[in-house]
Short mmCIF file of N, CA and C in Angstrom, two decimals:
data_model
loop_
_atom_site.label_atom_id
_atom_site.label_comp_id
_atom_site.label_asym_id
_atom_site.label_seq_id
_atom_site.Cartn_x
_atom_site.Cartn_y
_atom_site.Cartn_z
N MET H 1284 0.84 -1.19 0.00
CA MET H 1284 0.00 0.00 0.00
C MET H 1284 0.88 1.24 0.00
N GLN H 1285 0.53 2.18 -0.82
CA GLN H 1285 1.28 3.43 -0.95
C GLN H 1285 0.95 4.36 0.21
N GLU H 1286 1.97 4.96 0.78
CA GLU H 1286 1.79 5.95 1.84
C GLU H 1286 1.68 7.33 1.21
N TYR H 1287 0.76 8.14 1.71
CA TYR H 1287 0.58 9.50 1.21
C TYR H 1287 0.75 10.49 2.35
N SER H 1288 1.27 11.67 2.03
CA SER H 1288 1.44 12.73 3.01
C SER H 1288 0.89 14.02 2.42
N PHE H 1289 0.88 15.08 3.21
CA PHE H 1289 0.35 16.35 2.74
C PHE H 1289 1.42 17.16 2.02
N MET H 1290 0.99 17.97 1.06
CA MET H 1290 1.88 18.79 0.25
C MET H 1290 2.33 20.03 1.01
N THR H 1291 3.52 20.49 0.63
CA THR H 1291 4.01 21.76 1.16
C THR H 1291 3.44 22.90 0.31
N ILE H 1292 3.59 24.11 0.78
CA ILE H 1292 3.08 25.28 0.04
C ILE H 1292 3.77 25.40 -1.32
N GLU H 1293 5.06 25.14 -1.39
CA GLU H 1293 5.78 25.20 -2.67
C GLU H 1293 5.21 24.18 -3.66
N GLU H 1294 4.91 22.99 -3.19
CA GLU H 1294 4.35 21.96 -4.07
C GLU H 1294 2.95 22.34 -4.55
N ILE H 1295 2.19 23.01 -3.71
CA ILE H 1295 0.87 23.49 -4.11
C ILE H 1295 1.01 24.51 -5.24
N PHE H 1296 2.00 25.41 -5.13
CA PHE H 1296 2.23 26.39 -6.19
C PHE H 1296 2.66 25.72 -7.48
N LEU H 1297 3.46 24.66 -7.39
CA LEU H 1297 3.86 23.92 -8.60
C LEU H 1297 2.64 23.32 -9.28
N LEU H 1298 1.73 22.76 -8.50
CA LEU H 1298 0.51 22.19 -9.08
C LEU H 1298 -0.38 23.27 -9.66
N GLN H 1299 -0.46 24.42 -9.02
CA GLN H 1299 -1.26 25.52 -9.56
C GLN H 1299 -0.70 25.99 -10.89
N ASP H 1300 0.62 26.02 -11.02
CA ASP H 1300 1.24 26.39 -12.29
C ASP H 1300 0.91 25.36 -13.37
N ALA H 1301 0.97 24.08 -13.02
CA ALA H 1301 0.61 23.03 -13.98
C ALA H 1301 -0.86 23.15 -14.38
N LEU H 1302 -1.72 23.51 -13.44
CA LEU H 1302 -3.14 23.69 -13.73
C LEU H 1302 -3.35 24.84 -14.72
N LYS H 1303 -2.61 25.93 -14.54
CA LYS H 1303 -2.72 27.06 -15.47
C LYS H 1303 -2.31 26.66 -16.88
N LYS H 1304 -1.22 25.89 -16.99
CA LYS H 1304 -0.78 25.42 -18.31
C LYS H 1304 -1.82 24.52 -18.95
N ASN H 1305 -2.43 23.65 -18.16
CA ASN H 1305 -3.46 22.76 -18.68
C ASN H 1305 -4.70 23.55 -19.11
N LYS H 1306 -5.05 24.58 -18.34
CA LYS H 1306 -6.21 25.40 -18.67
C LYS H 1306 -5.97 26.12 -20.00
N LYS H 1307 -4.75 26.63 -20.22
CA LYS H 1307 -4.42 27.28 -21.50
C LYS H 1307 -4.56 26.29 -22.65
N GLN H 1308 -4.10 25.07 -22.43
CA GLN H 1308 -4.18 24.04 -23.46
C GLN H 1308 -5.64 23.73 -23.80
N ILE H 1309 -6.48 23.63 -22.80
CA ILE H 1309 -7.90 23.36 -23.04
C ILE H 1309 -8.54 24.52 -23.80
N TYR H 1310 -8.22 25.76 -23.45
CA TYR H 1310 -8.75 26.92 -24.17
C TYR H 1310 -8.30 26.91 -25.63
N LYS H 1311 -7.06 26.50 -25.88
CA LYS H 1311 -6.59 26.40 -27.26
C LYS H 1311 -7.43 25.39 -28.05
N PHE H 1312 -7.71 24.25 -27.43
CA PHE H 1312 -8.49 23.23 -28.11
C PHE H 1312 -9.91 23.69 -28.39
N ILE H 1313 -10.52 24.38 -27.43
CA ILE H 1313 -11.88 24.88 -27.61
C ILE H 1313 -11.89 25.95 -28.70
N SER H 1314 -10.90 26.82 -28.72
CA SER H 1314 -10.81 27.84 -29.77
C SER H 1314 -10.65 27.18 -31.14
N PHE H 1315 -9.81 26.15 -31.19
CA PHE H 1315 -9.63 25.42 -32.44
C PHE H 1315 -10.95 24.79 -32.89
N GLY H 1316 -11.69 24.22 -31.96
CA GLY H 1316 -12.99 23.62 -32.28
C GLY H 1316 -13.98 24.65 -32.80
N LEU H 1317 -14.03 25.82 -32.17
CA LEU H 1317 -14.95 26.88 -32.63
C LEU H 1317 -14.56 27.40 -34.01
N LEU H 1318 -13.26 27.55 -34.24
CA LEU H 1318 -12.80 27.97 -35.57
C LEU H 1318 -13.19 26.93 -36.62
N LEU H 1319 -13.03 25.67 -36.26
CA LEU H 1319 -13.42 24.59 -37.17
C LEU H 1319 -14.91 24.63 -37.47
N VAL H 1320 -15.73 24.89 -36.46
CA VAL H 1320 -17.18 24.99 -36.66
C VAL H 1320 -17.50 26.12 -37.64
N ILE H 1321 -16.88 27.26 -37.46
CA ILE H 1321 -17.15 28.39 -38.34
C ILE H 1321 -16.76 28.07 -39.78
N ILE H 1322 -15.58 27.50 -39.94
CA ILE H 1322 -15.12 27.16 -41.29
C ILE H 1322 -16.03 26.13 -41.94
N VAL H 1323 -16.32 25.05 -41.22
CA VAL H 1323 -17.12 23.96 -41.79
C VAL H 1323 -18.57 24.39 -42.02
N ALA H 1324 -19.07 25.31 -41.24
CA ALA H 1324 -20.47 25.73 -41.39
C ALA H 1324 -20.67 26.67 -42.57
N PHE H 1325 -19.72 27.56 -42.80
CA PHE H 1325 -19.99 28.61 -43.78
C PHE H 1325 -19.27 28.45 -45.12
N VAL H 1326 -18.13 27.78 -45.15
CA VAL H 1326 -17.41 27.61 -46.42
C VAL H 1326 -18.21 26.75 -47.40
N PRO H 1327 -18.75 25.57 -47.00
CA PRO H 1327 -19.54 24.80 -47.96
C PRO H 1327 -20.77 25.58 -48.46
N HIS H 1328 -21.39 26.32 -47.57
CA HIS H 1328 -22.57 27.11 -47.97
C HIS H 1328 -22.20 28.14 -49.04
N TYR H 1329 -21.04 28.73 -48.89
CA TYR H 1329 -20.57 29.71 -49.86
C TYR H 1329 -20.37 29.07 -51.23
N PHE H 1330 -19.71 27.90 -51.27
CA PHE H 1330 -19.47 27.23 -52.54
C PHE H 1330 -20.76 26.68 -53.16
N LEU H 1331 -21.68 26.22 -52.31
CA LEU H 1331 -22.97 25.75 -52.84
C LEU H 1331 -23.78 26.90 -53.43
N SER H 1332 -23.65 28.08 -52.85
CA SER H 1332 -24.44 29.22 -53.34
C SER H 1332 -24.00 29.67 -54.73
N ARG H 1333 -22.82 29.32 -55.12
CA ARG H 1333 -22.33 29.67 -56.45
C ARG H 1333 -22.92 28.77 -57.53
N ARG H 1334 -23.42 27.57 -57.16
CA ARG H 1334 -23.89 26.61 -58.16
C ARG H 1334 -25.37 26.26 -58.04
N LEU H 1335 -25.92 26.37 -56.84
CA LEU H 1335 -27.29 25.91 -56.62
C LEU H 1335 -28.20 27.07 -56.24
N SER H 1336 -29.49 26.80 -56.36
CA SER H 1336 -30.45 27.81 -55.91
C SER H 1336 -30.57 27.76 -54.39
N GLU H 1337 -31.18 28.79 -53.82
CA GLU H 1337 -31.33 28.88 -52.36
C GLU H 1337 -32.12 27.70 -51.80
N GLU H 1338 -33.13 27.25 -52.49
CA GLU H 1338 -33.94 26.11 -52.04
C GLU H 1338 -33.13 24.82 -52.05
N GLU H 1339 -32.32 24.61 -53.09
CA GLU H 1339 -31.49 23.41 -53.16
C GLU H 1339 -30.41 23.42 -52.08
N ILE H 1340 -29.89 24.58 -51.79
CA ILE H 1340 -28.88 24.71 -50.73
C ILE H 1340 -29.48 24.34 -49.38
N ASN H 1341 -30.67 24.83 -49.10
CA ASN H 1341 -31.33 24.56 -47.82
C ASN H 1341 -31.66 23.08 -47.65
N ASP H 1342 -31.88 22.36 -48.76
CA ASP H 1342 -32.15 20.92 -48.71
C ASP H 1342 -30.89 20.09 -48.61
N SER H 1343 -29.75 20.70 -48.87
CA SER H 1343 -28.48 19.99 -48.86
C SER H 1343 -28.07 19.63 -47.44
N LEU H 1344 -27.36 18.53 -47.31
CA LEU H 1344 -26.82 18.14 -46.00
C LEU H 1344 -25.70 19.07 -45.54
N PHE H 1345 -25.11 19.82 -46.44
CA PHE H 1345 -24.02 20.73 -46.10
C PHE H 1345 -24.49 22.13 -45.72
N SER H 1346 -25.78 22.34 -45.70
CA SER H 1346 -26.31 23.65 -45.37
C SER H 1346 -26.31 23.87 -43.86
N TYR H 1347 -25.92 25.06 -43.44
CA TYR H 1347 -25.94 25.36 -42.01
C TYR H 1347 -27.36 25.54 -41.50
N ARG H 1348 -28.33 25.51 -42.36
CA ARG H 1348 -29.73 25.59 -41.94
C ARG H 1348 -30.33 24.20 -41.68
N ASN H 1349 -29.58 23.16 -41.95
CA ASN H 1349 -30.02 21.79 -41.75
C ASN H 1349 -29.68 21.35 -40.32
N THR H 1350 -30.66 20.86 -39.57
CA THR H 1350 -30.45 20.44 -38.19
C THR H 1350 -29.46 19.29 -38.08
N TRP H 1351 -29.54 18.32 -38.98
CA TRP H 1351 -28.64 17.18 -38.93
C TRP H 1351 -27.20 17.60 -39.15
N PHE H 1352 -26.97 18.63 -39.93
CA PHE H 1352 -25.63 19.15 -40.13
C PHE H 1352 -25.03 19.62 -38.80
N TRP H 1353 -25.81 20.35 -38.02
CA TRP H 1353 -25.34 20.86 -36.73
C TRP H 1353 -25.12 19.74 -35.72
N ILE H 1354 -25.97 18.73 -35.75
CA ILE H 1354 -25.78 17.59 -34.85
C ILE H 1354 -24.48 16.87 -35.20
N TRP H 1355 -24.27 16.63 -36.48
CA TRP H 1355 -23.05 15.96 -36.92
C TRP H 1355 -21.82 16.79 -36.57
N LEU H 1356 -21.87 18.07 -36.89
CA LEU H 1356 -20.73 18.94 -36.67
C LEU H 1356 -20.40 19.08 -35.18
N SER H 1357 -21.42 19.25 -34.36
CA SER H 1357 -21.19 19.37 -32.90
C SER H 1357 -20.58 18.10 -32.34
N SER H 1358 -21.08 16.96 -32.77
CA SER H 1358 -20.52 15.68 -32.30
C SER H 1358 -19.07 15.53 -32.71
N PHE H 1359 -18.78 15.91 -33.94
CA PHE H 1359 -17.41 15.82 -34.43
C PHE H 1359 -16.46 16.72 -33.64
N VAL H 1360 -16.87 17.94 -33.40
CA VAL H 1360 -16.01 18.90 -32.70
C VAL H 1360 -15.79 18.48 -31.24
N VAL H 1361 -16.83 18.02 -30.57
CA VAL H 1361 -16.68 17.56 -29.19
C VAL H 1361 -15.73 16.36 -29.14
N ALA H 1362 -15.90 15.42 -30.06
CA ALA H 1362 -15.00 14.26 -30.10
C ALA H 1362 -13.57 14.69 -30.40
N LEU H 1363 -13.40 15.65 -31.28
CA LEU H 1363 -12.07 16.15 -31.61
C LEU H 1363 -11.40 16.80 -30.41
N ILE H 1364 -12.14 17.62 -29.69
CA ILE H 1364 -11.58 18.29 -28.51
C ILE H 1364 -11.16 17.26 -27.46
N PHE H 1365 -12.00 16.25 -27.20
CA PHE H 1365 -11.63 15.24 -26.21
C PHE H 1365 -10.46 14.39 -26.70
N ALA H 1366 -10.38 14.13 -27.99
CA ALA H 1366 -9.24 13.38 -28.53
C ALA H 1366 -7.95 14.18 -28.36
N LEU H 1367 -8.00 15.48 -28.63
CA LEU H 1367 -6.81 16.32 -28.45
C LEU H 1367 -6.39 16.36 -26.99
N ILE H 1368 -7.36 16.45 -26.09
CA ILE H 1368 -7.04 16.45 -24.67
C ILE H 1368 -6.39 15.14 -24.26
N LYS H 1369 -6.91 14.01 -24.74
CA LYS H 1369 -6.36 12.70 -24.40
C LYS H 1369 -4.96 12.52 -24.97
N VAL H 1370 -4.76 12.93 -26.21
CA VAL H 1370 -3.47 12.75 -26.86
C VAL H 1370 -2.38 13.59 -26.21
N THR H 1371 -2.71 14.77 -25.74
CA THR H 1371 -1.69 15.65 -25.17
C THR H 1371 -1.56 15.52 -23.66
N ASP H 1372 -2.22 14.56 -23.07
CA ASP H 1372 -2.11 14.29 -21.62
C ASP H 1372 -2.45 15.50 -20.77
N VAL H 1373 -3.56 16.12 -21.05
CA VAL H 1373 -4.02 17.22 -20.22
C VAL H 1373 -4.55 16.60 -18.92
N ARG H 1374 -4.08 17.09 -17.79
CA ARG H 1374 -4.40 16.51 -16.48
C ARG H 1374 -5.28 17.45 -15.65
N TYR H 1375 -6.07 18.30 -16.27
CA TYR H 1375 -6.78 19.39 -15.60
C TYR H 1375 -7.61 18.92 -14.40
N PHE H 1376 -8.49 17.96 -14.60
CA PHE H 1376 -9.41 17.56 -13.53
C PHE H 1376 -8.70 16.82 -12.40
N THR H 1377 -7.68 16.04 -12.72
CA THR H 1377 -6.95 15.34 -11.65
C THR H 1377 -6.07 16.30 -10.87
N ILE H 1378 -5.53 17.33 -11.55
CA ILE H 1378 -4.75 18.33 -10.81
C ILE H 1378 -5.66 19.11 -9.87
N LYS H 1379 -6.87 19.44 -10.33
CA LYS H 1379 -7.83 20.12 -9.45
C LYS H 1379 -8.15 19.24 -8.23
N LYS H 1380 -8.27 17.94 -8.44
CA LYS H 1380 -8.53 17.03 -7.31
C LYS H 1380 -7.34 17.01 -6.36
N ASP H 1381 -6.13 17.02 -6.92
CA ASP H 1381 -4.93 17.09 -6.07
C ASP H 1381 -4.91 18.37 -5.24
N LEU H 1382 -5.31 19.47 -5.84
CA LEU H 1382 -5.32 20.75 -5.11
C LEU H 1382 -6.42 20.80 -4.06
N THR H 1383 -7.43 19.95 -4.19
CA THR H 1383 -8.48 19.86 -3.17
C THR H 1383 -8.05 18.95 -2.02
N LYS H 1384 -7.49 17.79 -2.36
CA LYS H 1384 -7.11 16.81 -1.33
C LYS H 1384 -5.74 17.08 -0.71
N LEU H 1385 -4.84 17.73 -1.49
CA LEU H 1385 -3.49 18.11 -1.03
C LEU H 1385 -2.66 16.92 -0.54
N GLU H 1386 -2.78 15.78 -1.21
CA GLU H 1386 -1.99 14.61 -0.85
C GLU H 1386 -0.93 14.34 -1.92
N LYS H 1387 0.24 13.96 -1.45
CA LYS H 1387 1.32 13.60 -2.37
C LYS H 1387 1.82 12.21 -2.03
N GLY H 1388 2.40 11.56 -3.02
CA GLY H 1388 2.98 10.24 -2.83
C GLY H 1388 4.47 10.29 -3.09
N GLN H 1389 5.16 9.26 -2.65
CA GLN H 1389 6.60 9.18 -2.86
C GLN H 1389 6.96 7.75 -3.16
N ILE H 1390 7.72 7.55 -4.24
CA ILE H 1390 8.17 6.19 -4.60
C ILE H 1390 9.63 6.24 -5.02
N GLN H 1391 10.29 5.09 -4.88
CA GLN H 1391 11.65 4.90 -5.37
C GLN H 1391 11.60 3.73 -6.33
N VAL H 1392 11.82 4.01 -7.62
CA VAL H 1392 11.67 3.00 -8.67
C VAL H 1392 12.68 3.25 -9.78
N PRO H 1393 12.92 2.21 -10.61
CA PRO H 1393 13.72 2.45 -11.82
C PRO H 1393 12.83 3.00 -12.95
N LEU H 1394 13.41 3.88 -13.76
CA LEU H 1394 12.68 4.41 -14.92
C LEU H 1394 12.68 3.37 -16.02
N GLU H 1395 11.55 3.12 -16.61
CA GLU H 1395 11.47 2.19 -17.73
C GLU H 1395 11.55 2.93 -19.06
N MET H 1396 10.93 4.12 -19.14
CA MET H 1396 10.94 4.88 -20.37
C MET H 1396 10.79 6.37 -20.06
N VAL H 1397 11.46 7.21 -20.86
CA VAL H 1397 11.37 8.66 -20.72
C VAL H 1397 11.07 9.21 -22.10
N TYR H 1398 10.05 10.07 -22.21
CA TYR H 1398 9.80 10.70 -23.51
C TYR H 1398 9.26 12.11 -23.35
N GLN H 1399 9.54 12.93 -24.37
CA GLN H 1399 9.11 14.32 -24.40
C GLN H 1399 7.75 14.38 -25.09
N GLY H 1400 6.89 15.26 -24.61
CA GLY H 1400 5.58 15.40 -25.23
C GLY H 1400 5.08 16.81 -25.14
N ASN H 1401 3.93 17.04 -25.74
CA ASN H 1401 3.24 18.33 -25.65
C ASN H 1401 4.14 19.48 -26.08
N ASN H 1402 4.70 19.35 -27.31
CA ASN H 1402 5.62 20.35 -27.86
C ASN H 1402 6.84 20.56 -26.98
N GLU H 1403 7.31 19.49 -26.40
CA GLU H 1403 8.49 19.49 -25.54
C GLU H 1403 8.34 20.38 -24.32
N GLU H 1404 7.11 20.62 -23.90
CA GLU H 1404 6.83 21.36 -22.67
C GLU H 1404 6.61 20.42 -21.50
N GLN H 1405 6.63 19.13 -21.76
CA GLN H 1405 6.31 18.14 -20.74
C GLN H 1405 7.18 16.90 -20.97
N THR H 1406 7.65 16.31 -19.90
CA THR H 1406 8.38 15.05 -19.96
C THR H 1406 7.58 14.00 -19.20
N SER H 1407 7.42 12.85 -19.82
CA SER H 1407 6.67 11.78 -19.18
C SER H 1407 7.60 10.62 -18.86
N PHE H 1408 7.38 10.02 -17.70
CA PHE H 1408 8.21 8.91 -17.23
C PHE H 1408 7.31 7.70 -17.00
N ILE H 1409 7.70 6.57 -17.54
CA ILE H 1409 7.02 5.32 -17.23
C ILE H 1409 7.92 4.56 -16.28
N VAL H 1410 7.35 4.15 -15.15
CA VAL H 1410 8.11 3.40 -14.16
C VAL H 1410 7.43 2.05 -13.95
N LYS H 1411 8.21 1.10 -13.49
CA LYS H 1411 7.68 -0.23 -13.21
C LYS H 1411 7.81 -0.48 -11.72
N GLN H 1412 6.66 -0.67 -11.07
CA GLN H 1412 6.66 -0.94 -9.63
C GLN H 1412 6.43 -2.42 -9.39
N GLU H 1413 7.26 -3.00 -8.60
CA GLU H 1413 7.13 -4.41 -8.26
C GLU H 1413 6.04 -4.60 -7.21
N GLY H 1414 5.24 -5.64 -7.35
CA GLY H 1414 4.23 -5.97 -6.36
C GLY H 1414 3.01 -5.06 -6.35
N VAL H 1415 2.77 -4.33 -7.42
CA VAL H 1415 1.61 -3.44 -7.51
C VAL H 1415 0.71 -3.96 -8.61
N LYS H 1416 -0.59 -3.84 -8.42
CA LYS H 1416 -1.56 -4.36 -9.38
C LYS H 1416 -1.29 -3.84 -10.79
N LYS H 1417 -1.23 -2.52 -10.95
CA LYS H 1417 -0.83 -1.91 -12.23
C LYS H 1417 0.65 -1.59 -12.11
N SER H 1418 1.50 -2.52 -12.56
CA SER H 1418 2.92 -2.38 -12.30
C SER H 1418 3.58 -1.25 -13.08
N LYS H 1419 3.05 -0.90 -14.25
CA LYS H 1419 3.61 0.22 -15.01
C LYS H 1419 2.73 1.44 -14.82
N ARG H 1420 3.35 2.54 -14.43
CA ARG H 1420 2.61 3.79 -14.20
C ARG H 1420 3.29 4.92 -14.92
N LEU H 1421 2.48 5.89 -15.33
CA LEU H 1421 2.97 7.04 -16.06
C LEU H 1421 2.94 8.25 -15.15
N PHE H 1422 4.06 8.98 -15.09
CA PHE H 1422 4.18 10.20 -14.29
C PHE H 1422 4.55 11.35 -15.22
N TYR H 1423 4.12 12.57 -14.86
CA TYR H 1423 4.26 13.72 -15.74
C TYR H 1423 5.08 14.82 -15.09
N TRP H 1424 6.12 15.28 -15.79
CA TRP H 1424 6.89 16.45 -15.40
C TRP H 1424 6.39 17.58 -16.28
N MET H 1425 5.73 18.58 -15.69
CA MET H 1425 5.02 19.60 -16.45
C MET H 1425 5.85 20.85 -16.70
N ARG H 1426 7.14 20.81 -16.37
CA ARG H 1426 7.95 22.03 -16.46
C ARG H 1426 9.06 21.91 -17.50
N GLY H 1427 8.78 21.32 -18.65
CA GLY H 1427 9.74 21.30 -19.74
C GLY H 1427 10.49 19.98 -19.89
N ARG H 1428 11.58 20.06 -20.65
CA ARG H 1428 12.39 18.88 -20.96
C ARG H 1428 13.21 18.44 -19.75
N MET H 1429 13.39 17.15 -19.64
CA MET H 1429 14.26 16.56 -18.61
C MET H 1429 15.20 15.60 -19.33
N ASP H 1430 16.27 16.13 -19.89
CA ASP H 1430 17.19 15.31 -20.67
C ASP H 1430 18.16 14.51 -19.82
N GLU H 1431 18.35 14.89 -18.57
CA GLU H 1431 19.35 14.22 -17.74
C GLU H 1431 18.90 12.87 -17.19
N PHE H 1432 17.64 12.52 -17.37
CA PHE H 1432 17.14 11.23 -16.89
C PHE H 1432 17.03 10.26 -18.06
N LYS H 1433 17.52 9.04 -17.86
CA LYS H 1433 17.50 8.01 -18.90
C LYS H 1433 16.83 6.74 -18.36
N ALA H 1434 16.36 5.92 -19.26
CA ALA H 1434 15.75 4.65 -18.87
C ALA H 1434 16.78 3.81 -18.11
N GLY H 1435 16.31 3.12 -17.07
CA GLY H 1435 17.17 2.27 -16.27
C GLY H 1435 17.68 2.92 -15.00
N GLN H 1436 17.64 4.23 -14.90
CA GLN H 1436 18.11 4.91 -13.70
C GLN H 1436 17.11 4.73 -12.56
N ASP H 1437 17.63 4.58 -11.34
CA ASP H 1437 16.77 4.54 -10.16
C ASP H 1437 16.52 5.97 -9.71
N VAL H 1438 15.25 6.28 -9.46
CA VAL H 1438 14.87 7.64 -9.08
C VAL H 1438 13.90 7.62 -7.90
N GLU H 1439 13.86 8.75 -7.22
CA GLU H 1439 12.85 8.98 -6.19
C GLU H 1439 11.92 10.05 -6.74
N ILE H 1440 10.63 9.73 -6.79
CA ILE H 1440 9.64 10.64 -7.35
C ILE H 1440 8.64 11.03 -6.26
N ILE H 1441 8.44 12.33 -6.12
CA ILE H 1441 7.38 12.85 -5.25
C ILE H 1441 6.35 13.45 -6.21
N TYR H 1442 5.10 13.02 -6.08
CA TYR H 1442 4.09 13.35 -7.08
C TYR H 1442 2.73 13.63 -6.43
N GLY H 1443 1.88 14.32 -7.19
CA GLY H 1443 0.49 14.52 -6.77
C GLY H 1443 -0.23 13.20 -6.83
N ARG H 1444 -0.96 12.85 -5.79
CA ARG H 1444 -1.56 11.52 -5.68
C ARG H 1444 -2.48 11.16 -6.85
N TYR H 1445 -3.33 12.06 -7.27
CA TYR H 1445 -4.33 11.73 -8.28
C TYR H 1445 -3.86 12.02 -9.70
N SER H 1446 -3.15 13.12 -9.90
CA SER H 1446 -2.74 13.51 -11.24
C SER H 1446 -1.43 12.84 -11.67
N ARG H 1447 -0.65 12.38 -10.72
CA ARG H 1447 0.68 11.84 -10.96
C ARG H 1447 1.60 12.86 -11.62
N VAL H 1448 1.35 14.15 -11.34
CA VAL H 1448 2.26 15.21 -11.76
C VAL H 1448 3.43 15.21 -10.80
N ILE H 1449 4.64 15.17 -11.35
CA ILE H 1449 5.84 15.10 -10.53
C ILE H 1449 6.12 16.45 -9.90
N LEU H 1450 6.25 16.45 -8.59
CA LEU H 1450 6.59 17.64 -7.85
C LEU H 1450 8.10 17.73 -7.66
N SER H 1451 8.74 16.57 -7.54
CA SER H 1451 10.18 16.51 -7.35
C SER H 1451 10.67 15.16 -7.84
N ILE H 1452 11.81 15.16 -8.54
CA ILE H 1452 12.41 13.91 -8.98
C ILE H 1452 13.91 13.99 -8.78
N ASN H 1453 14.47 12.94 -8.18
CA ASN H 1453 15.91 12.91 -7.87
C ASN H 1453 16.47 11.53 -8.21
N ARG H 1454 17.71 11.52 -8.71
CA ARG H 1454 18.39 10.23 -8.95
C ARG H 1454 18.88 9.67 -7.62
N LEU H 1455 18.86 8.37 -7.52
CA LEU H 1455 19.37 7.71 -6.31
C LEU H 1455 20.81 7.27 -6.50
#
């Protein structure tokens, strides 16, 4: 069983900074989705208006006046936003939970894999824990590249309990 302790004020500020970065990322995705809606809604209508009559355009599936078009487009944009969030490892809701519960964990494990993600603004570490149900776990360093850590090194990681955002990492 993992032991958890309470976070220090400095660690709380680190998590708040990670939360701000995640919030910016979510706003970018929502802005991208809204821009996509505008483009997809009005560009086809413009091209259809050059070739078809107004009545034929309104009957078309590509018309922004068609209810099914909006249902399809909304579903697509929502799925796209959630896919972007999943692919870029946005940890917004779990970081908020960490800031509510204020619990941190500490482990000493070997690194199995290290990779850069999210436009090299984040480093992710996969570790293998012996004797744990989910033996491979993913931890997130939200403050840029970490080139000095390599697979196979033994490290001590202090992390947010729910988000697994790394608050401190040291080689052993």
